[in-house]
Amino acid sequence: MRPLIGIPCCMKAFGAFAMPNHAVSDHYIKVVLGPIGGIPILIPAAGEEVVQAILPRLDGLMLTGSRSNVQPGLYAGPPHLEGTPEDPARDATTLPLIRAALERGLPLFAICRGFQELNVALGGTLDQRVQDLPGRLDHSTPVDQALGKVRTGKAHAVRVLPDAVLARCWQGLPWQPAAVPVNSLHNQAVSRPAARLVPEAWAPDGTVEAGHVRESPGFALGVQWHPEYDWAEDALSRRLFEAFGDAARDWAARRTTAPALAAE
């Protein structure tokens, strides 16, 4: 049974006429087909009306990174600086989708912007430009991206809470890392964690880099970095997706057997 993994789309302009398109980076398609072992289902950025219709058909939800930033009005933050990219259509879809998925216990894995969305959906707040805050690292995408590894290579280590949900994803490996090297491609970050978001990993400057949802009936984990870029070479990145895939397969097995049992 290959689980069906929902991936919410961004709204992006394409072509000479800048036509709005619902889009997902190919990295996320490949990681669902690869270490997750599922089938990607793209969810259009069409607002809350698609949420209740699509959720019963899914076995997992993966929230992706994106160039756009969560609208500050959704967490009572100050307006973005002029020119900051936003995606209101994605926000209007993902936030209710996250809440509904958590209520159902649907396995959820959130990456970068997705981790920020998870915090906002649960009532937390964001720092908009971490690099402008005193004593903080520059976590943003490097300006010089001529070489791929400049953009996606390891930027700093994160300290991981022992025996946390994140750390348990790595059980069975020959080593149990206490500090993990990660890439860094974001301006926004968790400022005040939501009451249900439990931080599990931190950058050297204190930026929250991972967390799980308290009292969630299912797998519900988020990371601030991008493990989808290097899962083929990095065992730690790969195991995150494998753990999510295991949870999604368990959900799929229950989803498909429940109707059969009810019919007996």
PDB file of C-alpha atoms in Angstrom:
ATOM      1  CA  MET A   1       0.000   0.000   0.000  1.00  0.00           C
ATOM      2  CA  ARG A   2       1.567   3.302  -1.129  1.00  0.00           C
ATOM      3  CA  PRO A   3       0.157   6.123   1.013  1.00  0.00           C
ATOM      4  CA  LEU A   4      -1.360   9.202  -0.592  1.00  0.00           C
ATOM      5  CA  ILE A   5       0.613  12.263   0.530  1.00  0.00           C
ATOM      6  CA  GLY A   6      -1.048  15.657   0.179  1.00  0.00           C
ATOM      7  CA  ILE A   7       1.224  18.556  -0.801  1.00  0.00           C
ATOM      8  CA  PRO A   8      -0.354  22.041  -0.709  1.00  0.00           C
ATOM      9  CA  CYS A   9       0.516  24.192  -3.727  1.00  0.00           C
ATOM     10  CA  CYS A  10       1.855  27.721  -3.916  1.00  0.00           C
ATOM     11  CA  MET A  11       0.420  30.298  -6.301  1.00  0.00           C
ATOM     12  CA  LYS A  12       3.112  31.352  -8.765  1.00  0.00           C
ATOM     13  CA  ALA A  13       3.095  33.434 -11.931  1.00  0.00           C
ATOM     14  CA  PHE A  14       4.271  31.659 -15.083  1.00  0.00           C
ATOM     15  CA  GLY A  15       4.755  32.563 -18.710  1.00  0.00           C
ATOM     16  CA  ALA A  16       4.754  35.800 -20.687  1.00  0.00           C
ATOM     17  CA  PHE A  17       1.377  36.802 -19.254  1.00  0.00           C
ATOM     18  CA  ALA A  18       2.229  35.880 -15.646  1.00  0.00           C
ATOM     19  CA  MET A  19      -0.702  33.509 -15.445  1.00  0.00           C
ATOM     20  CA  PRO A  20      -1.340  32.248 -11.896  1.00  0.00           C
ATOM     21  CA  ASN A  21      -0.405  28.594 -11.503  1.00  0.00           C
ATOM     22  CA  HIS A  22      -0.751  26.127  -8.635  1.00  0.00           C
ATOM     23  CA  ALA A  23       2.793  24.797  -8.208  1.00  0.00           C
ATOM     24  CA  VAL A  24       4.994  22.502  -6.120  1.00  0.00           C
ATOM     25  CA  SER A  25       8.755  22.113  -6.463  1.00  0.00           C
ATOM     26  CA  ASP A  26       9.901  18.852  -8.037  1.00  0.00           C
ATOM     27  CA  HIS A  27      12.070  18.159  -4.963  1.00  0.00           C
ATOM     28  CA  TYR A  28       8.921  17.379  -2.973  1.00  0.00           C
ATOM     29  CA  ILE A  29       7.479  15.125  -5.646  1.00  0.00           C
ATOM     30  CA  LYS A  30      10.714  13.128  -5.742  1.00  0.00           C
ATOM     31  CA  VAL A  31      10.958  12.779  -1.976  1.00  0.00           C
ATOM     32  CA  VAL A  32       7.389  11.421  -1.783  1.00  0.00           C
ATOM     33  CA  LEU A  33       8.133   8.897  -4.543  1.00  0.00           C
ATOM     34  CA  GLY A  34      11.515   8.136  -2.951  1.00  0.00           C
ATOM     35  CA  PRO A  35      12.111   7.703   0.801  1.00  0.00           C
ATOM     36  CA  ILE A  36       8.510   8.365   1.827  1.00  0.00           C
ATOM     37  CA  GLY A  37       7.355   5.665  -0.562  1.00  0.00           C
ATOM     38  CA  GLY A  38       4.044   7.313  -1.359  1.00  0.00           C
ATOM     39  CA  ILE A  39       2.075   8.911  -4.164  1.00  0.00           C
ATOM     40  CA  PRO A  40       2.067  12.740  -4.267  1.00  0.00           C
ATOM     41  CA  ILE A  41      -1.351  14.419  -4.369  1.00  0.00           C
ATOM     42  CA  LEU A  42      -1.167  18.150  -5.149  1.00  0.00           C
ATOM     43  CA  ILE A  43      -3.674  20.255  -3.223  1.00  0.00           C
ATOM     44  CA  PRO A  44      -4.611  23.484  -5.040  1.00  0.00           C
ATOM     45  CA  ALA A  45      -4.359  26.775  -3.169  1.00  0.00           C
ATOM     46  CA  ALA A  46      -8.129  27.107  -3.447  1.00  0.00           C
ATOM     47  CA  GLY A  47      -9.057  27.965   0.133  1.00  0.00           C
ATOM     48  CA  GLU A  48     -10.797  26.198   2.965  1.00  0.00           C
ATOM     49  CA  GLU A  49     -13.487  24.581   0.815  1.00  0.00           C
ATOM     50  CA  VAL A  50     -11.027  21.969  -0.473  1.00  0.00           C
ATOM     51  CA  VAL A  51      -9.904  20.934   3.013  1.00  0.00           C
ATOM     52  CA  GLN A  52     -12.767  18.762   4.231  1.00  0.00           C
ATOM     53  CA  ALA A  53     -13.179  17.190   0.788  1.00  0.00           C
ATOM     54  CA  ILE A  54      -9.554  16.119   0.380  1.00  0.00           C
ATOM     55  CA  LEU A  55      -8.522  15.135   3.922  1.00  0.00           C
ATOM     56  CA  PRO A  56     -10.473  11.838   4.154  1.00  0.00           C
ATOM     57  CA  ARG A  57      -8.646  10.648   1.034  1.00  0.00           C
ATOM     58  CA  LEU A  58      -5.117  11.370   2.319  1.00  0.00           C
ATOM     59  CA  ASP A  59      -2.695   9.308   4.382  1.00  0.00           C
ATOM     60  CA  GLY A  60      -0.273  12.117   5.158  1.00  0.00           C
ATOM     61  CA  LEU A  61       0.266  15.851   4.718  1.00  0.00           C
ATOM     62  CA  MET A  62       3.610  17.431   3.824  1.00  0.00           C
ATOM     63  CA  LEU A  63       3.944  21.204   4.118  1.00  0.00           C
ATOM     64  CA  THR A  64       6.682  22.573   1.886  1.00  0.00           C
ATOM     65  CA  GLY A  65       9.100  25.431   1.876  1.00  0.00           C
ATOM     66  CA  SER A  66       8.511  28.413  -0.393  1.00  0.00           C
ATOM     67  CA  ARG A  67       9.951  31.793  -1.294  1.00  0.00           C
ATOM     68  CA  SER A  68       6.797  33.470   0.011  1.00  0.00           C
ATOM     69  CA  ASN A  69       6.230  34.431   3.642  1.00  0.00           C
ATOM     70  CA  VAL A  70       3.207  33.900   5.878  1.00  0.00           C
ATOM     71  CA  GLN A  71       1.036  37.017   5.980  1.00  0.00           C
ATOM     72  CA  PRO A  72       1.791  38.928   9.232  1.00  0.00           C
ATOM     73  CA  GLY A  73      -1.882  39.716   9.851  1.00  0.00           C
ATOM     74  CA  LEU A  74      -2.387  36.023  10.582  1.00  0.00           C
ATOM     75  CA  TYR A  75      -0.225  36.259  13.711  1.00  0.00           C
ATOM     76  CA  ALA A  76      -0.759  39.944  14.616  1.00  0.00           C
ATOM     77  CA  GLY A  77       2.690  40.889  13.325  1.00  0.00           C
ATOM     78  CA  PRO A  78       3.807  44.190  11.783  1.00  0.00           C
ATOM     79  CA  PRO A  79       3.498  44.624   8.001  1.00  0.00           C
ATOM     80  CA  HIS A  80       6.212  43.067   5.862  1.00  0.00           C
ATOM     81  CA  LEU A  81       8.850  45.256   4.300  1.00  0.00           C
ATOM     82  CA  GLU A  82       7.892  46.395   0.801  1.00  0.00           C
ATOM     83  CA  GLY A  83       8.678  43.729  -1.765  1.00  0.00           C
ATOM     84  CA  THR A  84       8.400  40.790   0.631  1.00  0.00           C
ATOM     85  CA  PRO A  85       6.658  37.972  -1.265  1.00  0.00           C
ATOM     86  CA  GLU A  86       3.371  36.730   0.194  1.00  0.00           C
ATOM     87  CA  ASP A  87       0.928  34.028  -0.892  1.00  0.00           C
ATOM     88  CA  PRO A  88      -2.560  34.708   0.546  1.00  0.00           C
ATOM     89  CA  ALA A  89      -4.103  31.826  -1.420  1.00  0.00           C
ATOM     90  CA  ARG A  90      -1.673  29.336   0.110  1.00  0.00           C
ATOM     91  CA  ASP A  91      -2.203  30.752   3.619  1.00  0.00           C
ATOM     92  CA  ALA A  92      -5.975  30.505   3.197  1.00  0.00           C
ATOM     93  CA  THR A  93      -5.592  26.824   2.334  1.00  0.00           C
ATOM     94  CA  THR A  94      -2.783  25.558   4.543  1.00  0.00           C
ATOM     95  CA  LEU A  95      -3.802  27.017   7.893  1.00  0.00           C
ATOM     96  CA  PRO A  96      -7.266  25.383   8.001  1.00  0.00           C
ATOM     97  CA  LEU A  97      -5.731  22.275   6.417  1.00  0.00           C
ATOM     98  CA  ILE A  98      -3.188  22.010   9.237  1.00  0.00           C
ATOM     99  CA  ARG A  99      -5.817  22.402  11.957  1.00  0.00           C
ATOM    100  CA  ALA A 100      -8.114  19.825  10.382  1.00  0.00           C
ATOM    101  CA  ALA A 101      -5.274  17.359   9.799  1.00  0.00           C
ATOM    102  CA  LEU A 102      -4.124  17.602  13.412  1.00  0.00           C
ATOM    103  CA  GLU A 103      -7.675  17.125  14.657  1.00  0.00           C
ATOM    104  CA  ARG A 104      -7.926  13.914  12.632  1.00  0.00           C
ATOM    105  CA  GLY A 105      -4.476  12.704  13.668  1.00  0.00           C
ATOM    106  CA  LEU A 106      -3.327  12.592  10.039  1.00  0.00           C
ATOM    107  CA  PRO A 107       0.492  12.240   9.857  1.00  0.00           C
ATOM    108  CA  LEU A 108       2.018  15.657   9.167  1.00  0.00           C
ATOM    109  CA  PHE A 109       5.553  16.723   8.274  1.00  0.00           C
ATOM    110  CA  ALA A 110       6.311  20.444   7.888  1.00  0.00           C
ATOM    111  CA  ILE A 111       9.384  21.921   6.183  1.00  0.00           C
ATOM    112  CA  CYS A 112      10.670  25.543   6.417  1.00  0.00           C
ATOM    113  CA  ARG A 113       7.660  27.742   5.499  1.00  0.00           C
ATOM    114  CA  GLY A 114       5.522  24.761   6.425  1.00  0.00           C
ATOM    115  CA  PHE A 115       7.034  24.767   9.930  1.00  0.00           C
ATOM    116  CA  GLN A 116       6.246  28.466  10.224  1.00  0.00           C
ATOM    117  CA  GLU A 117       2.685  27.819   9.012  1.00  0.00           C
ATOM    118  CA  LEU A 118       2.311  25.073  11.603  1.00  0.00           C
ATOM    119  CA  ASN A 119       3.256  27.483  14.382  1.00  0.00           C
ATOM    120  CA  VAL A 120       0.918  30.215  13.110  1.00  0.00           C
ATOM    121  CA  ALA A 121      -1.963  27.769  12.622  1.00  0.00           C
ATOM    122  CA  LEU A 122      -1.653  26.810  16.296  1.00  0.00           C
ATOM    123  CA  GLY A 123      -1.487  30.416  17.532  1.00  0.00           C
ATOM    124  CA  GLY A 124       2.247  31.158  17.575  1.00  0.00           C
ATOM    125  CA  THR A 125       4.134  34.126  16.096  1.00  0.00           C
ATOM    126  CA  LEU A 126       7.057  34.649  13.715  1.00  0.00           C
ATOM    127  CA  ASP A 127      10.165  36.772  13.452  1.00  0.00           C
ATOM    128  CA  GLN A 128      10.108  38.200   9.934  1.00  0.00           C
ATOM    129  CA  ARG A 129      13.799  38.833   9.276  1.00  0.00           C
ATOM    130  CA  VAL A 130      15.969  36.889  11.681  1.00  0.00           C
ATOM    131  CA  GLN A 131      19.142  38.311  10.119  1.00  0.00           C
ATOM    132  CA  ASP A 132      18.151  41.818  11.290  1.00  0.00           C
ATOM    133  CA  LEU A 133      17.797  40.859  14.959  1.00  0.00           C
ATOM    134  CA  PRO A 134      20.672  41.537  17.399  1.00  0.00           C
ATOM    135  CA  GLY A 135      22.920  38.557  18.033  1.00  0.00           C
ATOM    136  CA  ARG A 136      21.284  36.337  15.426  1.00  0.00           C
ATOM    137  CA  LEU A 137      22.802  34.495  12.477  1.00  0.00           C
ATOM    138  CA  ASP A 138      21.970  35.257   8.859  1.00  0.00           C
ATOM    139  CA  HIS A 139      19.765  32.270   8.019  1.00  0.00           C
ATOM    140  CA  SER A 140      18.696  33.593   4.617  1.00  0.00           C
ATOM    141  CA  THR A 141      19.452  32.160   1.193  1.00  0.00           C
ATOM    142  CA  PRO A 142      22.984  33.139   0.079  1.00  0.00           C
ATOM    143  CA  VAL A 143      23.132  35.831  -2.600  1.00  0.00           C
ATOM    144  CA  ASP A 144      25.738  33.917  -4.630  1.00  0.00           C
ATOM    145  CA  GLN A 145      23.938  30.802  -5.865  1.00  0.00           C
ATOM    146  CA  ALA A 146      26.093  30.013  -8.909  1.00  0.00           C
ATOM    147  CA  LEU A 147      27.128  26.758  -7.247  1.00  0.00           C
ATOM    148  CA  GLY A 148      24.306  24.573  -5.989  1.00  0.00           C
ATOM    149  CA  LYS A 149      26.069  23.642  -2.770  1.00  0.00           C
ATOM    150  CA  VAL A 150      26.420  27.314  -1.840  1.00  0.00           C
ATOM    151  CA  ARG A 151      22.641  27.409  -1.628  1.00  0.00           C
ATOM    152  CA  THR A 152      21.905  23.979  -0.177  1.00  0.00           C
ATOM    153  CA  GLY A 153      25.098  23.040   1.697  1.00  0.00           C
ATOM    154  CA  LYS A 154      25.284  22.766   5.465  1.00  0.00           C
ATOM    155  CA  ALA A 155      25.242  26.224   7.048  1.00  0.00           C
ATOM    156  CA  HIS A 156      25.291  25.521  10.780  1.00  0.00           C
ATOM    157  CA  ALA A 157      24.575  22.836  13.356  1.00  0.00           C
ATOM    158  CA  VAL A 158      21.385  22.454  15.371  1.00  0.00           C
ATOM    159  CA  ARG A 159      21.305  21.160  18.946  1.00  0.00           C
ATOM    160  CA  VAL A 160      18.727  18.393  19.274  1.00  0.00           C
ATOM    161  CA  LEU A 161      16.830  17.587  22.461  1.00  0.00           C
ATOM    162  CA  PRO A 162      17.594  13.974  23.479  1.00  0.00           C
ATOM    163  CA  ASP A 163      14.745  11.464  23.116  1.00  0.00           C
ATOM    164  CA  ALA A 164      12.539  14.006  21.344  1.00  0.00           C
ATOM    165  CA  VAL A 165      10.321  13.035  18.407  1.00  0.00           C
ATOM    166  CA  LEU A 166      13.012  14.310  16.037  1.00  0.00           C
ATOM    167  CA  ALA A 167      15.753  12.299  17.736  1.00  0.00           C
ATOM    168  CA  ARG A 168      13.613   9.148  17.744  1.00  0.00           C
ATOM    169  CA  CYS A 169      13.442   9.325  13.951  1.00  0.00           C
ATOM    170  CA  TRP A 170      17.151   8.503  13.981  1.00  0.00           C
ATOM    171  CA  GLN A 171      16.933   5.444  16.228  1.00  0.00           C
ATOM    172  CA  GLY A 172      18.646   2.465  14.658  1.00  0.00           C
ATOM    173  CA  LEU A 173      21.429   4.474  13.045  1.00  0.00           C
ATOM    174  CA  PRO A 174      24.998   3.628  14.108  1.00  0.00           C
ATOM    175  CA  TRP A 175      25.157   6.932  16.001  1.00  0.00           C
ATOM    176  CA  GLN A 176      22.716   9.217  17.798  1.00  0.00           C
ATOM    177  CA  PRO A 177      23.555  12.825  16.889  1.00  0.00           C
ATOM    178  CA  ALA A 178      23.298  15.508  19.549  1.00  0.00           C
ATOM    179  CA  ALA A 179      24.118  18.237  17.027  1.00  0.00           C
ATOM    180  CA  VAL A 180      23.109  17.980  13.368  1.00  0.00           C
ATOM    181  CA  PRO A 181      24.496  20.056  10.460  1.00  0.00           C
ATOM    182  CA  VAL A 182      21.717  21.590   8.352  1.00  0.00           C
ATOM    183  CA  ASN A 183      21.220  23.979   5.445  1.00  0.00           C
ATOM    184  CA  SER A 184      19.628  27.370   6.050  1.00  0.00           C
ATOM    185  CA  LEU A 185      17.364  29.142   3.530  1.00  0.00           C
ATOM    186  CA  HIS A 186      14.881  31.287   5.431  1.00  0.00           C
ATOM    187  CA  ASN A 187      14.195  34.811   6.635  1.00  0.00           C
ATOM    188  CA  GLN A 188      11.234  34.082   8.880  1.00  0.00           C
ATOM    189  CA  ALA A 189      11.404  31.810  11.915  1.00  0.00           C
ATOM    190  CA  VAL A 190       9.392  30.843  14.966  1.00  0.00           C
ATOM    191  CA  SER A 191       9.339  33.707  17.472  1.00  0.00           C
ATOM    192  CA  ARG A 192       6.823  32.691  20.151  1.00  0.00           C
ATOM    193  CA  PRO A 193       6.054  28.988  19.858  1.00  0.00           C
ATOM    194  CA  ALA A 194       2.369  28.109  19.999  1.00  0.00           C
ATOM    195  CA  ALA A 195       1.255  26.460  23.224  1.00  0.00           C
ATOM    196  CA  ARG A 196       1.027  23.080  21.471  1.00  0.00           C
ATOM    197  CA  LEU A 197       4.287  23.392  19.523  1.00  0.00           C
ATOM    198  CA  VAL A 198       7.126  21.847  21.534  1.00  0.00           C
ATOM    199  CA  PRO A 199      10.598  23.033  20.381  1.00  0.00           C
ATOM    200  CA  GLU A 200      13.107  20.198  19.981  1.00  0.00           C
ATOM    201  CA  ALA A 201      16.123  21.712  18.217  1.00  0.00           C
ATOM    202  CA  TRP A 202      17.881  25.083  18.145  1.00  0.00           C
ATOM    203  CA  ALA A 203      20.488  26.864  16.004  1.00  0.00           C
ATOM    204  CA  PRO A 204      23.547  28.345  17.773  1.00  0.00           C
ATOM    205  CA  ASP A 205      21.754  31.723  17.971  1.00  0.00           C
ATOM    206  CA  GLY A 206      18.672  30.221  19.643  1.00  0.00           C
ATOM    207  CA  THR A 207      16.471  30.039  16.539  1.00  0.00           C
ATOM    208  CA  VAL A 208      13.947  27.219  16.884  1.00  0.00           C
ATOM    209  CA  GLU A 209      14.824  24.667  14.204  1.00  0.00           C
ATOM    210  CA  ALA A 210      12.359  21.830  14.888  1.00  0.00           C
ATOM    211  CA  GLY A 211       9.360  20.920  16.995  1.00  0.00           C
ATOM    212  CA  HIS A 212       6.453  18.530  17.408  1.00  0.00           C
ATOM    213  CA  VAL A 213       2.795  19.125  18.210  1.00  0.00           C
ATOM    214  CA  ARG A 214       1.889  18.383  21.806  1.00  0.00           C
ATOM    215  CA  GLU A 215      -0.907  15.856  22.377  1.00  0.00           C
ATOM    216  CA  SER A 216      -1.247  15.118  18.695  1.00  0.00           C
ATOM    217  CA  PRO A 217      -2.820  11.696  18.063  1.00  0.00           C
ATOM    218  CA  GLY A 218      -0.523  11.178  15.062  1.00  0.00           C
ATOM    219  CA  PHE A 219       2.963  11.966  13.724  1.00  0.00           C
ATOM    220  CA  ALA A 220       3.232  15.777  13.685  1.00  0.00           C
ATOM    221  CA  LEU A 221       6.755  17.145  13.259  1.00  0.00           C
ATOM    222  CA  GLY A 222       8.276  20.236  11.655  1.00  0.00           C
ATOM    223  CA  VAL A 223      11.815  21.329  10.766  1.00  0.00           C
ATOM    224  CA  GLN A 224      13.109  24.730   9.703  1.00  0.00           C
ATOM    225  CA  TRP A 225      15.712  23.407   7.263  1.00  0.00           C
ATOM    226  CA  HIS A 226      15.336  21.572   3.920  1.00  0.00           C
ATOM    227  CA  PRO A 227      16.050  17.824   4.189  1.00  0.00           C
ATOM    228  CA  GLU A 228      14.474  17.267   0.757  1.00  0.00           C
ATOM    229  CA  TYR A 229      17.630  18.638  -0.887  1.00  0.00           C
ATOM    230  CA  ASP A 230      20.082  16.001   0.326  1.00  0.00           C
ATOM    231  CA  TRP A 231      18.155  12.895   1.416  1.00  0.00           C
ATOM    232  CA  ALA A 232      19.907  10.798  -1.230  1.00  0.00           C
ATOM    233  CA  GLU A 233      23.321  11.452   0.400  1.00  0.00           C
ATOM    234  CA  ASP A 234      22.428  12.285   4.004  1.00  0.00           C
ATOM    235  CA  ALA A 235      21.142   9.465   6.217  1.00  0.00           C
ATOM    236  CA  LEU A 236      19.723  11.871   8.808  1.00  0.00           C
ATOM    237  CA  SER A 237      17.630  13.679   6.201  1.00  0.00           C
ATOM    238  CA  ARG A 238      16.455  10.407   4.678  1.00  0.00           C
ATOM    239  CA  ARG A 239      15.333   8.976   8.008  1.00  0.00           C
ATOM    240  CA  LEU A 240      13.027  11.941   8.632  1.00  0.00           C
ATOM    241  CA  PHE A 241      11.114  11.127   5.471  1.00  0.00           C
ATOM    242  CA  GLU A 242      11.178   7.404   6.177  1.00  0.00           C
ATOM    243  CA  ALA A 243       9.673   7.971   9.625  1.00  0.00           C
ATOM    244  CA  PHE A 244       6.925  10.120   8.120  1.00  0.00           C
ATOM    245  CA  GLY A 245       6.366   7.471   5.433  1.00  0.00           C
ATOM    246  CA  ASP A 246       6.026   4.747   8.079  1.00  0.00           C
ATOM    247  CA  ALA A 247       3.359   6.787   9.877  1.00  0.00           C
ATOM    248  CA  ALA A 248       1.527   7.429   6.601  1.00  0.00           C
ATOM    249  CA  ARG A 249       1.539   3.710   5.706  1.00  0.00           C
ATOM    250  CA  ASP A 250       0.102   2.850   9.112  1.00  0.00           C
ATOM    251  CA  TRP A 251      -2.626   5.433   8.525  1.00  0.00           C
ATOM    252  CA  ALA A 252      -3.320   4.061   5.044  1.00  0.00           C
ATOM    253  CA  ALA A 253      -3.672   0.537   6.391  1.00  0.00           C
ATOM    254  CA  ARG A 254      -6.228   1.675   8.976  1.00  0.00           C
ATOM    255  CA  ARG A 255      -8.061   3.831   6.447  1.00  0.00           C
ATOM    256  CA  THR A 256      -8.505   1.006   3.959  1.00  0.00           C
ATOM    257  CA  THR A 257      -9.301  -1.764   6.450  1.00  0.00           C
ATOM    258  CA  ALA A 258     -11.861   0.211   8.481  1.00  0.00           C
ATOM    259  CA  PRO A 259     -14.542   0.244   5.741  1.00  0.00           C
ATOM    260  CA  ALA A 260     -14.051  -3.486   5.152  1.00  0.00           C
ATOM    261  CA  LEU A 261     -14.441  -4.273   8.856  1.00  0.00           C
ATOM    262  CA  ALA A 262     -17.539  -2.080   9.062  1.00  0.00           C
ATOM    263  CA  ALA A 263     -19.101  -4.012   6.172  1.00  0.00           C
ATOM    264  CA  GLU A 264     -18.658  -7.406   7.841  1.00  0.00           C
TER     265      GLU A 264
END
